[in-house]
């Protein structure tokens, strides 16, 4: 019984620590979208987008004022860039809504993946799976920084 209780305590403490880490991202003054420095012209390169959907991504980035690299990273993690061009703008608008609500890229990505209610209820990413999703998108976004 003590071993079971200790296991539950360990799981609860780990969950609280992970939730606090994600929630801490929301305490910053500016959204993380504004934190990513602009690429210099020498570092600018094309985002790895299929030609058939490039215009959709560029329009979505322009209409939602989100970085093209962020939208590309989300689409890559979500569907390996096989998302139909008609879904790109809707997905970008939804991500913009989550950023406006949570004021943190990490929390917005968690809400995009798990739903805003789950993130609000948990005070951060509601599961390790969501944390993994956020980490994958963030890492890919960093690698794509400066793509155009």
PDB file of N, CA, C and O in Angstrom, residues 61-101:
ATOM      1  N   UNK A  61      -0.297  32.977 -42.994  1.00  0.00           N
ATOM      2  CA  UNK A  61       0.682  33.701 -42.163  1.00  0.00           C
ATOM      3  C   UNK A  61       0.409  35.198 -42.211  1.00  0.00           C
ATOM      4  O   UNK A  61       0.435  35.882 -41.181  1.00  0.00           O
ATOM      5  N   UNK A  62       0.121  35.702 -43.395  1.00  0.00           N
ATOM      6  CA  UNK A  62      -0.157  37.136 -43.553  1.00  0.00           C
ATOM      7  C   UNK A  62      -1.462  37.525 -42.846  1.00  0.00           C
ATOM      8  O   UNK A  62      -1.507  38.496 -42.096  1.00  0.00           O
ATOM      9  N   UNK A  63      -2.514  36.733 -43.051  1.00  0.00           N
ATOM     10  CA  UNK A  63      -3.828  37.059 -42.482  1.00  0.00           C
ATOM     11  C   UNK A  63      -3.872  36.972 -40.963  1.00  0.00           C
ATOM     12  O   UNK A  63      -4.620  37.697 -40.317  1.00  0.00           O
ATOM     13  N   UNK A  64      -3.099  36.059 -40.383  1.00  0.00           N
ATOM     14  CA  UNK A  64      -3.136  35.862 -38.928  1.00  0.00           C
ATOM     15  C   UNK A  64      -1.963  36.515 -38.212  1.00  0.00           C
ATOM     16  O   UNK A  64      -1.900  36.487 -36.985  1.00  0.00           O
ATOM     17  N   UNK A  65      -1.028  37.078 -38.993  1.00  0.00           N
ATOM     18  CA  UNK A  65       0.174  37.690 -38.447  1.00  0.00           C
ATOM     19  C   UNK A  65       0.985  36.701 -37.607  1.00  0.00           C
ATOM     20  O   UNK A  65       1.563  37.050 -36.581  1.00  0.00           O
ATOM     21  N   UNK A  66       1.002  35.459 -38.063  1.00  0.00           N
ATOM     22  CA  UNK A  66       1.825  34.429 -37.435  1.00  0.00           C
ATOM     23  C   UNK A  66       3.012  34.140 -38.346  1.00  0.00           C
ATOM     24  O   UNK A  66       2.899  34.247 -39.567  1.00  0.00           O
ATOM     25  N   UNK A  67       4.145  33.762 -37.770  1.00  0.00           N
ATOM     26  CA  UNK A  67       5.306  33.444 -38.596  1.00  0.00           C
ATOM     27  C   UNK A  67       5.044  32.230 -39.490  1.00  0.00           C
ATOM     28  O   UNK A  67       4.467  31.233 -39.051  1.00  0.00           O
ATOM     29  N   UNK A  68       5.475  32.334 -40.735  1.00  0.00           N
ATOM     30  CA  UNK A  68       5.335  31.222 -41.670  1.00  0.00           C
ATOM     31  C   UNK A  68       6.031  29.981 -41.125  1.00  0.00           C
ATOM     32  O   UNK A  68       5.534  28.864 -41.256  1.00  0.00           O
ATOM     33  N   UNK A  69       7.164  30.183 -40.462  1.00  0.00           N
ATOM     34  CA  UNK A  69       7.906  29.053 -39.897  1.00  0.00           C
ATOM     35  C   UNK A  69       7.090  28.327 -38.826  1.00  0.00           C
ATOM     36  O   UNK A  69       7.128  27.100 -38.734  1.00  0.00           O
ATOM     37  N   UNK A  70       6.337  29.061 -38.009  1.00  0.00           N
ATOM     38  CA  UNK A  70       5.496  28.436 -36.982  1.00  0.00           C
ATOM     39  C   UNK A  70       4.386  27.613 -37.629  1.00  0.00           C
ATOM     40  O   UNK A  70       4.148  26.466 -37.244  1.00  0.00           O
ATOM     41  N   UNK A  71       3.715  28.185 -38.618  1.00  0.00           N
ATOM     42  CA  UNK A  71       2.640  27.450 -39.293  1.00  0.00           C
ATOM     43  C   UNK A  71       3.185  26.208 -39.994  1.00  0.00           C
ATOM     44  O   UNK A  71       2.550  25.147 -39.978  1.00  0.00           O
ATOM     45  N   UNK A  72       4.364  26.336 -40.576  1.00  0.00           N
ATOM     46  CA  UNK A  72       4.995  25.196 -41.236  1.00  0.00           C
ATOM     47  C   UNK A  72       5.331  24.111 -40.217  1.00  0.00           C
ATOM     48  O   UNK A  72       5.098  22.924 -40.457  1.00  0.00           O
ATOM     49  N   UNK A  73       5.859  24.507 -39.068  1.00  0.00           N
ATOM     50  CA  UNK A  73       6.211  23.539 -38.024  1.00  0.00           C
ATOM     51  C   UNK A  73       4.974  22.805 -37.516  1.00  0.00           C
ATOM     52  O   UNK A  73       4.992  21.574 -37.346  1.00  0.00           O
ATOM     53  N   UNK A  74       3.888  23.535 -37.280  1.00  0.00           N
ATOM     54  CA  UNK A  74       2.648  22.897 -36.815  1.00  0.00           C
ATOM     55  C   UNK A  74       2.149  21.899 -37.855  1.00  0.00           C
ATOM     56  O   UNK A  74       1.805  20.760 -37.532  1.00  0.00           O
ATOM     57  N   UNK A  75       2.124  22.309 -39.112  1.00  0.00           N
ATOM     58  CA  UNK A  75       1.635  21.420 -40.172  1.00  0.00           C
ATOM     59  C   UNK A  75       2.523  20.192 -40.332  1.00  0.00           C
ATOM     60  O   UNK A  75       2.030  19.086 -40.588  1.00  0.00           O
ATOM     61  N   UNK A  76       3.827  20.386 -40.178  1.00  0.00           N
ATOM     62  CA  UNK A  76       4.748  19.247 -40.287  1.00  0.00           C
ATOM     63  C   UNK A  76       4.487  18.229 -39.178  1.00  0.00           C
ATOM     64  O   UNK A  76       4.417  17.034 -39.431  1.00  0.00           O
ATOM     65  N   UNK A  77       4.335  18.705 -37.951  1.00  0.00           N
ATOM     66  CA  UNK A  77       4.100  17.807 -36.821  1.00  0.00           C
ATOM     67  C   UNK A  77       2.707  17.185 -36.918  1.00  0.00           C
ATOM     68  O   UNK A  77       2.522  16.003 -36.647  1.00  0.00           O
ATOM     69  N   UNK A  78       1.716  17.991 -37.304  1.00  0.00           N
ATOM     70  CA  UNK A  78       0.331  17.517 -37.379  1.00  0.00           C
ATOM     71  C   UNK A  78       0.123  16.482 -38.482  1.00  0.00           C
ATOM     72  O   UNK A  78      -0.534  15.476 -38.269  1.00  0.00           O
ATOM     73  N   UNK A  79       0.642  16.780 -39.689  1.00  0.00           N
ATOM     74  CA  UNK A  79       0.265  15.932 -40.826  1.00  0.00           C
ATOM     75  C   UNK A  79       1.383  15.684 -41.822  1.00  0.00           C
ATOM     76  O   UNK A  79       1.107  15.292 -42.956  1.00  0.00           O
ATOM     77  N   UNK A  80       2.599  15.935 -41.431  1.00  0.00           N
ATOM     78  CA  UNK A  80       3.743  15.808 -42.348  1.00  0.00           C
ATOM     79  C   UNK A  80       3.529  16.632 -43.613  1.00  0.00           C
ATOM     80  O   UNK A  80       3.867  16.208 -44.714  1.00  0.00           O
ATOM     81  N   UNK A  81       2.906  17.798 -43.452  1.00  0.00           N
ATOM     82  CA  UNK A  81       2.621  18.748 -44.524  1.00  0.00           C
ATOM     83  C   UNK A  81       1.655  18.198 -45.573  1.00  0.00           C
ATOM     84  O   UNK A  81       1.593  18.687 -46.684  1.00  0.00           O
ATOM     85  N   UNK A  82       0.858  17.206 -45.196  1.00  0.00           N
ATOM     86  CA  UNK A  82      -0.147  16.669 -46.123  1.00  0.00           C
ATOM     87  C   UNK A  82      -1.519  17.281 -45.843  1.00  0.00           C
ATOM     88  O   UNK A  82      -2.518  16.793 -46.345  1.00  0.00           O
ATOM     89  N   UNK A  83      -1.577  18.323 -45.017  1.00  0.00           N
ATOM     90  CA  UNK A  83      -2.851  19.000 -44.740  1.00  0.00           C
ATOM     91  C   UNK A  83      -3.336  19.692 -46.015  1.00  0.00           C
ATOM     92  O   UNK A  83      -2.578  20.392 -46.661  1.00  0.00           O
ATOM     93  N   UNK A  84      -4.614  19.527 -46.366  1.00  0.00           N
ATOM     94  CA  UNK A  84      -5.133  20.196 -47.566  1.00  0.00           C
ATOM     95  C   UNK A  84      -5.015  21.710 -47.444  1.00  0.00           C
ATOM     96  O   UNK A  84      -5.208  22.271 -46.363  1.00  0.00           O
ATOM     97  N   UNK A  85      -4.679  22.383 -48.539  1.00  0.00           N
ATOM     98  CA  UNK A  85      -4.539  23.837 -48.492  1.00  0.00           C
ATOM     99  C   UNK A  85      -5.776  24.549 -47.936  1.00  0.00           C
ATOM    100  O   UNK A  85      -5.653  25.584 -47.294  1.00  0.00           O
ATOM    101  N   UNK A  86      -6.942  23.976 -48.122  1.00  0.00           N
ATOM    102  CA  UNK A  86      -8.164  24.616 -47.610  1.00  0.00           C
ATOM    103  C   UNK A  86      -8.211  24.625 -46.086  1.00  0.00           C
ATOM    104  O   UNK A  86      -8.909  25.445 -45.490  1.00  0.00           O
ATOM    105  N   UNK A  87      -7.478  23.754 -45.428  1.00  0.00           N
ATOM    106  CA  UNK A  87      -7.479  23.695 -43.961  1.00  0.00           C
ATOM    107  C   UNK A  87      -6.446  24.611 -43.321  1.00  0.00           C
ATOM    108  O   UNK A  87      -6.495  24.859 -42.122  1.00  0.00           O
ATOM    109  N   UNK A  88      -5.502  25.094 -44.094  1.00  0.00           N
ATOM    110  CA  UNK A  88      -4.386  25.857 -43.546  1.00  0.00           C
ATOM    111  C   UNK A  88      -4.854  27.147 -42.885  1.00  0.00           C
ATOM    112  O   UNK A  88      -4.467  27.448 -41.752  1.00  0.00           O
ATOM    113  N   UNK A  89      -5.699  27.906 -43.554  1.00  0.00           N
ATOM    114  CA  UNK A  89      -6.158  29.175 -42.988  1.00  0.00           C
ATOM    115  C   UNK A  89      -6.989  28.950 -41.730  1.00  0.00           C
ATOM    116  O   UNK A  89      -6.828  29.658 -40.740  1.00  0.00           O
ATOM    117  N   UNK A  90      -7.858  27.952 -41.753  1.00  0.00           N
ATOM    118  CA  UNK A  90      -8.670  27.659 -40.567  1.00  0.00           C
ATOM    119  C   UNK A  90      -7.787  27.272 -39.386  1.00  0.00           C
ATOM    120  O   UNK A  90      -8.002  27.722 -38.256  1.00  0.00           O
ATOM    121  N   UNK A  91      -6.781  26.443 -39.632  1.00  0.00           N
ATOM    122  CA  UNK A  91      -5.867  26.031 -38.567  1.00  0.00           C
ATOM    123  C   UNK A  91      -5.076  27.225 -38.041  1.00  0.00           C
ATOM    124  O   UNK A  91      -4.883  27.369 -36.830  1.00  0.00           O
ATOM    125  N   UNK A  92      -4.627  28.095 -38.941  1.00  0.00           N
ATOM    126  CA  UNK A  92      -3.870  29.286 -38.522  1.00  0.00           C
ATOM    127  C   UNK A  92      -4.748  30.227 -37.696  1.00  0.00           C
ATOM    128  O   UNK A  92      -4.296  30.775 -36.690  1.00  0.00           O
ATOM    129  N   UNK A  93      -5.996  30.384 -38.100  1.00  0.00           N
ATOM    130  CA  UNK A  93      -6.905  31.248 -37.328  1.00  0.00           C
ATOM    131  C   UNK A  93      -7.163  30.667 -35.941  1.00  0.00           C
ATOM    132  O   UNK A  93      -7.244  31.404 -34.956  1.00  0.00           O
ATOM    133  N   UNK A  94      -7.299  29.350 -35.862  1.00  0.00           N
ATOM    134  CA  UNK A  94      -7.511  28.717 -34.570  1.00  0.00           C
ATOM    135  C   UNK A  94      -6.277  28.895 -33.672  1.00  0.00           C
ATOM    136  O   UNK A  94      -6.394  29.221 -32.488  1.00  0.00           O
ATOM    137  N   UNK A  95      -5.100  28.710 -34.245  1.00  0.00           N
ATOM    138  CA  UNK A  95      -3.869  28.913 -33.475  1.00  0.00           C
ATOM    139  C   UNK A  95      -3.769  30.369 -33.017  1.00  0.00           C
ATOM    140  O   UNK A  95      -3.385  30.636 -31.874  1.00  0.00           O
ATOM    141  N   UNK A  96      -4.137  31.312 -33.870  1.00  0.00           N
ATOM    142  CA  UNK A  96      -4.126  32.728 -33.481  1.00  0.00           C
ATOM    143  C   UNK A  96      -5.084  32.960 -32.309  1.00  0.00           C
ATOM    144  O   UNK A  96      -4.766  33.678 -31.362  1.00  0.00           O
ATOM    145  N   UNK A  97      -6.266  32.335 -32.338  1.00  0.00           N
ATOM    146  CA  UNK A  97      -7.222  32.467 -31.231  1.00  0.00           C
ATOM    147  C   UNK A  97      -6.622  31.931 -29.936  1.00  0.00           C
ATOM    148  O   UNK A  97      -6.792  32.526 -28.867  1.00  0.00           O
ATOM    149  N   UNK A  98      -5.914  30.815 -30.022  1.00  0.00           N
ATOM    150  CA  UNK A  98      -5.305  30.228 -28.826  1.00  0.00           C
ATOM    151  C   UNK A  98      -4.188  31.134 -28.302  1.00  0.00           C
ATOM    152  O   UNK A  98      -4.031  31.299 -27.091  1.00  0.00           O
ATOM    153  N   UNK A  99      -3.413  31.741 -29.201  1.00  0.00           N
ATOM    154  CA  UNK A  99      -2.374  32.688 -28.769  1.00  0.00           C
ATOM    155  C   UNK A  99      -2.990  33.915 -28.111  1.00  0.00           C
ATOM    156  O   UNK A  99      -2.490  34.391 -27.086  1.00  0.00           O
ATOM    157  N   UNK A 100      -4.063  34.420 -28.682  1.00  0.00           N
ATOM    158  CA  UNK A 100      -4.729  35.580 -28.090  1.00  0.00           C
ATOM    159  C   UNK A 100      -5.323  35.250 -26.726  1.00  0.00           C
ATOM    160  O   UNK A 100      -5.371  36.098 -25.841  1.00  0.00           O
ATOM    161  N   UNK A 101      -5.768  34.017 -26.556  1.00  0.00           N
ATOM    162  CA  UNK A 101      -6.369  33.622 -25.277  1.00  0.00           C
ATOM    163  C   UNK A 101      -5.318  33.360 -24.204  1.00  0.00           C
ATOM    164  O   UNK A 101      -5.455  33.789 -23.065  1.00  0.00           O
TER     165      UNK A 101
END
